[in-house]
PDB file of C-alpha atoms in Angstrom:
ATOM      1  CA  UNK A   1      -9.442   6.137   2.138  1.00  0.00           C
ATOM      2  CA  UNK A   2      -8.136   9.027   4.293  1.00  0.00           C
ATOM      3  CA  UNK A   3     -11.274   9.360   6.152  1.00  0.00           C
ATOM      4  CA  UNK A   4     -11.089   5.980   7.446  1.00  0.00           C
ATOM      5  CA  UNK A   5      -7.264   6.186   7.445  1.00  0.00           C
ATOM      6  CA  UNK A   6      -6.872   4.443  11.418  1.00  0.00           C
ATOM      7  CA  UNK A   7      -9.522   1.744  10.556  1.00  0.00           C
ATOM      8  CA  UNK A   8      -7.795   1.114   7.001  1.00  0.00           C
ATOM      9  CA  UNK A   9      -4.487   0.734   8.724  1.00  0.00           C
ATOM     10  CA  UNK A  10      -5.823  -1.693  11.272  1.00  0.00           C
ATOM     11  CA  UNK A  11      -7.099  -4.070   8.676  1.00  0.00           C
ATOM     12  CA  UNK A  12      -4.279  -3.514   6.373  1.00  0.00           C
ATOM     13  CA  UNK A  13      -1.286  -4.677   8.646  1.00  0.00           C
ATOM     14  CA  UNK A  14      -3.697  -6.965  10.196  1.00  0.00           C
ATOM     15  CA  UNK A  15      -3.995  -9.174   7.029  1.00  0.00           C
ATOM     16  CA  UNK A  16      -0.651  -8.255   6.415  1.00  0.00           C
ATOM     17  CA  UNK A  17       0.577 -10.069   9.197  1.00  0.00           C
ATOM     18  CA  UNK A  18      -1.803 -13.103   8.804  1.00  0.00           C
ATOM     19  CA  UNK A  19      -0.591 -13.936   5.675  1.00  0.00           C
ATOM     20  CA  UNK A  20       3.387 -13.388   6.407  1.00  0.00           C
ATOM     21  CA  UNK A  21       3.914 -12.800   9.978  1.00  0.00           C
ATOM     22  CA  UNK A  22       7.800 -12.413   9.765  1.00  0.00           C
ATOM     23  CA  UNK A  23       6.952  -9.195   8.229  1.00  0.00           C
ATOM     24  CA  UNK A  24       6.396  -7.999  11.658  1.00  0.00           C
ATOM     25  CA  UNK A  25      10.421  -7.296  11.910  1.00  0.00           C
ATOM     26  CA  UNK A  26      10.362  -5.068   9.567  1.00  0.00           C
ATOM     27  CA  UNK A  27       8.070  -2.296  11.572  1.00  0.00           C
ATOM     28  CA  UNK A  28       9.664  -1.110  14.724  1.00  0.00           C
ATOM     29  CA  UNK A  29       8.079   2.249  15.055  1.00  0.00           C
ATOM     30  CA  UNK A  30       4.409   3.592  16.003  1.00  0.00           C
ATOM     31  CA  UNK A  31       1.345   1.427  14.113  1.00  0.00           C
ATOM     32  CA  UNK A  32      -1.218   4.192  13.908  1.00  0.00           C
ATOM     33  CA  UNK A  33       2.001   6.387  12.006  1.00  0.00           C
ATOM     34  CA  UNK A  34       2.741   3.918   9.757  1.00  0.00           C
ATOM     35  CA  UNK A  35      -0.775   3.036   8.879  1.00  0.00           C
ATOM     36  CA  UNK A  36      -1.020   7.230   7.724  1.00  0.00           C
ATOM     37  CA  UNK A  37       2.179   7.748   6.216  1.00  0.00           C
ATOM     38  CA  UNK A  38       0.840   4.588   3.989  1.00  0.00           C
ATOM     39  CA  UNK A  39      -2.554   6.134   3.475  1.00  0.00           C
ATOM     40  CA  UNK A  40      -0.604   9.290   2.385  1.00  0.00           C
ATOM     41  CA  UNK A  41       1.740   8.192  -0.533  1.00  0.00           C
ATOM     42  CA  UNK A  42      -1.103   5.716  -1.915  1.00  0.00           C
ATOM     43  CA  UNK A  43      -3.658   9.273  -1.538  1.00  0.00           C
ATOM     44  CA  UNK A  44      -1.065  10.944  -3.149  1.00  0.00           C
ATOM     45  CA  UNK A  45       0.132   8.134  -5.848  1.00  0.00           C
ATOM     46  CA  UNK A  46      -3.646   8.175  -6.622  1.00  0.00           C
ATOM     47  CA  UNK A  47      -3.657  11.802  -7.818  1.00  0.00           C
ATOM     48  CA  UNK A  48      -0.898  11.475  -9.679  1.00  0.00           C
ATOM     49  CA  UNK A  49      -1.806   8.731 -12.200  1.00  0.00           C
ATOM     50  CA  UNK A  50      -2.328  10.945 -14.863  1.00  0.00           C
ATOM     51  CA  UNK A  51       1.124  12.202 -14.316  1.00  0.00           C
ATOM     52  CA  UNK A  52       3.407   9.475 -13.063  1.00  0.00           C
ATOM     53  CA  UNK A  53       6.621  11.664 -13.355  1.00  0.00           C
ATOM     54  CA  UNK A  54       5.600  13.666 -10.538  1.00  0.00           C
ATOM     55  CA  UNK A  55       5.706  11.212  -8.100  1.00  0.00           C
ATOM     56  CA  UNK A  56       8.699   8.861  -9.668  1.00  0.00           C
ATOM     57  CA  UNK A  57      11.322  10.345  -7.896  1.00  0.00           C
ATOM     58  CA  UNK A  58       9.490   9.914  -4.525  1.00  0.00           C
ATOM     59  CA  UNK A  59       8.864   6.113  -5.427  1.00  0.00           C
ATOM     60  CA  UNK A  60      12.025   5.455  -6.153  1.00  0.00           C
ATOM     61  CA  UNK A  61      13.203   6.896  -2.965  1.00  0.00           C
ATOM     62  CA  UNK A  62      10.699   4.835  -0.865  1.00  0.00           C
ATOM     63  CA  UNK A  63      11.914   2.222  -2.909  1.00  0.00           C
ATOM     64  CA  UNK A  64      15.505   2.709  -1.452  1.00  0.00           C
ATOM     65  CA  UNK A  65      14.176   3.227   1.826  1.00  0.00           C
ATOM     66  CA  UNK A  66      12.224   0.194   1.448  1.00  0.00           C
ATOM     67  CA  UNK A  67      14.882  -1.908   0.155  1.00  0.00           C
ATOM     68  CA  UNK A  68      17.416  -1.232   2.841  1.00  0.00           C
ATOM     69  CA  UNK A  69      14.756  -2.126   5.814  1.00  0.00           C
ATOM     70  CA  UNK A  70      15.035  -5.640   4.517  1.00  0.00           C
ATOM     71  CA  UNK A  71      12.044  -5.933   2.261  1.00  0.00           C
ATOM     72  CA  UNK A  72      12.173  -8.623  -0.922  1.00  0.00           C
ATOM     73  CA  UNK A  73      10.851  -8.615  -3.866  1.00  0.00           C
ATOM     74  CA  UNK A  74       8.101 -10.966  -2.692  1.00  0.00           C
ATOM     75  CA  UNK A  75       6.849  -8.930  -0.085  1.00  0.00           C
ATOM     76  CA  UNK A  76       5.458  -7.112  -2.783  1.00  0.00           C
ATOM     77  CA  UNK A  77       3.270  -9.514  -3.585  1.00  0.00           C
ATOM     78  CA  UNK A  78       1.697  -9.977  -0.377  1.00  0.00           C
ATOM     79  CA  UNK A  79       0.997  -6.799   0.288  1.00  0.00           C
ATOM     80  CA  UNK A  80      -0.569  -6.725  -3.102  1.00  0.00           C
ATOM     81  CA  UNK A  81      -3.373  -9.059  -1.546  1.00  0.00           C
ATOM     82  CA  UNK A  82      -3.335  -7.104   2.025  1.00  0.00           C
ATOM     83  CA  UNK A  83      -4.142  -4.403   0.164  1.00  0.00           C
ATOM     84  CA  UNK A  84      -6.884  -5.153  -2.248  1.00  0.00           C
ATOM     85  CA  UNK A  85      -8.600  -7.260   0.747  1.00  0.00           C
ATOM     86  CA  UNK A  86      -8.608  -4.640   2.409  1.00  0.00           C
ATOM     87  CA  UNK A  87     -10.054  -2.114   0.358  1.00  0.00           C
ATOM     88  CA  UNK A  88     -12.812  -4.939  -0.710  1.00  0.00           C
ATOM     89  CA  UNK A  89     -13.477  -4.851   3.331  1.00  0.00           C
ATOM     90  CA  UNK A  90     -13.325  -1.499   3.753  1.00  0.00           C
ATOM     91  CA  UNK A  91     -15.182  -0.276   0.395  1.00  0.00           C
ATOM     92  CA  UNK A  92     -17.989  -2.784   0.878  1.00  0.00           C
ATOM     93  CA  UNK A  93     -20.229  -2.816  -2.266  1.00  0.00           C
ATOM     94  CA  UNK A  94     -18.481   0.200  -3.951  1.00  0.00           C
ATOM     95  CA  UNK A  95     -15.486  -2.208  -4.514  1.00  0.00           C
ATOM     96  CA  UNK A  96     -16.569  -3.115  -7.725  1.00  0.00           C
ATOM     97  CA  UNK A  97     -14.892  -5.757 -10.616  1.00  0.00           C
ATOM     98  CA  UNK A  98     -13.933  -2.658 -12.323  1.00  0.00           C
ATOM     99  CA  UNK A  99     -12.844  -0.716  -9.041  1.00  0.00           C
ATOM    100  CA  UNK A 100     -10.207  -3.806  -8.124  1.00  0.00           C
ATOM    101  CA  UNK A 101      -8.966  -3.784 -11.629  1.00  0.00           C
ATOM    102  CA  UNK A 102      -8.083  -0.108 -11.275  1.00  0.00           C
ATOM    103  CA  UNK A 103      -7.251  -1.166  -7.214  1.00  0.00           C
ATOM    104  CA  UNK A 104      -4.520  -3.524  -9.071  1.00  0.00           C
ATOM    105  CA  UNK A 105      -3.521  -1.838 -11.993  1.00  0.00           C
ATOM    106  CA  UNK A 106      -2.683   1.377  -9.329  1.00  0.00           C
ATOM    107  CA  UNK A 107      -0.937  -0.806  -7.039  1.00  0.00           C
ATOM    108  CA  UNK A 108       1.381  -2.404  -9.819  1.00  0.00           C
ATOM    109  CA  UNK A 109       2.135   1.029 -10.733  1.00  0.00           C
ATOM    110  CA  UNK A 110       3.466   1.727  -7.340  1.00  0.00           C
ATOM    111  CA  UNK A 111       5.339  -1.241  -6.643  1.00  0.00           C
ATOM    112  CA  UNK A 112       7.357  -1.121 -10.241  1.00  0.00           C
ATOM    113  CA  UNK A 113       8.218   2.445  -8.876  1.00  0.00           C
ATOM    114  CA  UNK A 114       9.187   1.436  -6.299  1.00  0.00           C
ATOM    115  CA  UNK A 115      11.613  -1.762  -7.451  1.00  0.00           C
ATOM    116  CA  UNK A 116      13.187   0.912 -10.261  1.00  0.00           C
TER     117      UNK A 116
END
């Protein structure tokens, strides 16, 4: 994903805001930043699977962070499916049954950590 960080950003908030456009509030600051801190902490969530505890701390804080900007437990959920549409976009074939499973399974892993 970090190669294609700009373009994954584009598409991301994109659908984002298609499917809940008074999300919009909630981002104030520079687009193309936002779009690579997010490519970041998923890059780096993604390394850490295999070791969750390393990165707990940090999810909780986004979490916090999160939290206080106004966002809901629901919003979540829709970036759930901004995110795995997007990766099924920008993936093409190599997004895989298998690939989404591990896509949502990752993804639930981050939100939880972040809701702690």
């Amino acid at each position: 994903m970090l190669p294609i960080r700009d373009i994954f950003a584009e598409l991301f908030y994109g659908k984002l805001f298609s499917l809940d456009a008074g999300l919009q509030r909630l981002f104030t600051g520079d687009m193309r930043e936002q779009g690579r801190s997010l490519a970041a902490m998923i890059s780096i969530v993604v390394r850490s699977l295999e070791q969750p505890e390393n990165v707990a701390v940090a999810l909780q804080g986004l979490g916090r962070r999160h939290s206080a900007y106004g966002v809901s437990a629901r919003d979540y959920d829709t970036v759930s499916v901004a995110l795995l549409w997007t990766l099924s976009h920008a993936l093409g074939d190599e997004f895989s049954d298998e690939a989404e499973g591990a896509w949502r399974e990752t993804y639930r892993r981050i939100a939880e950590g972040m809701q702690s």
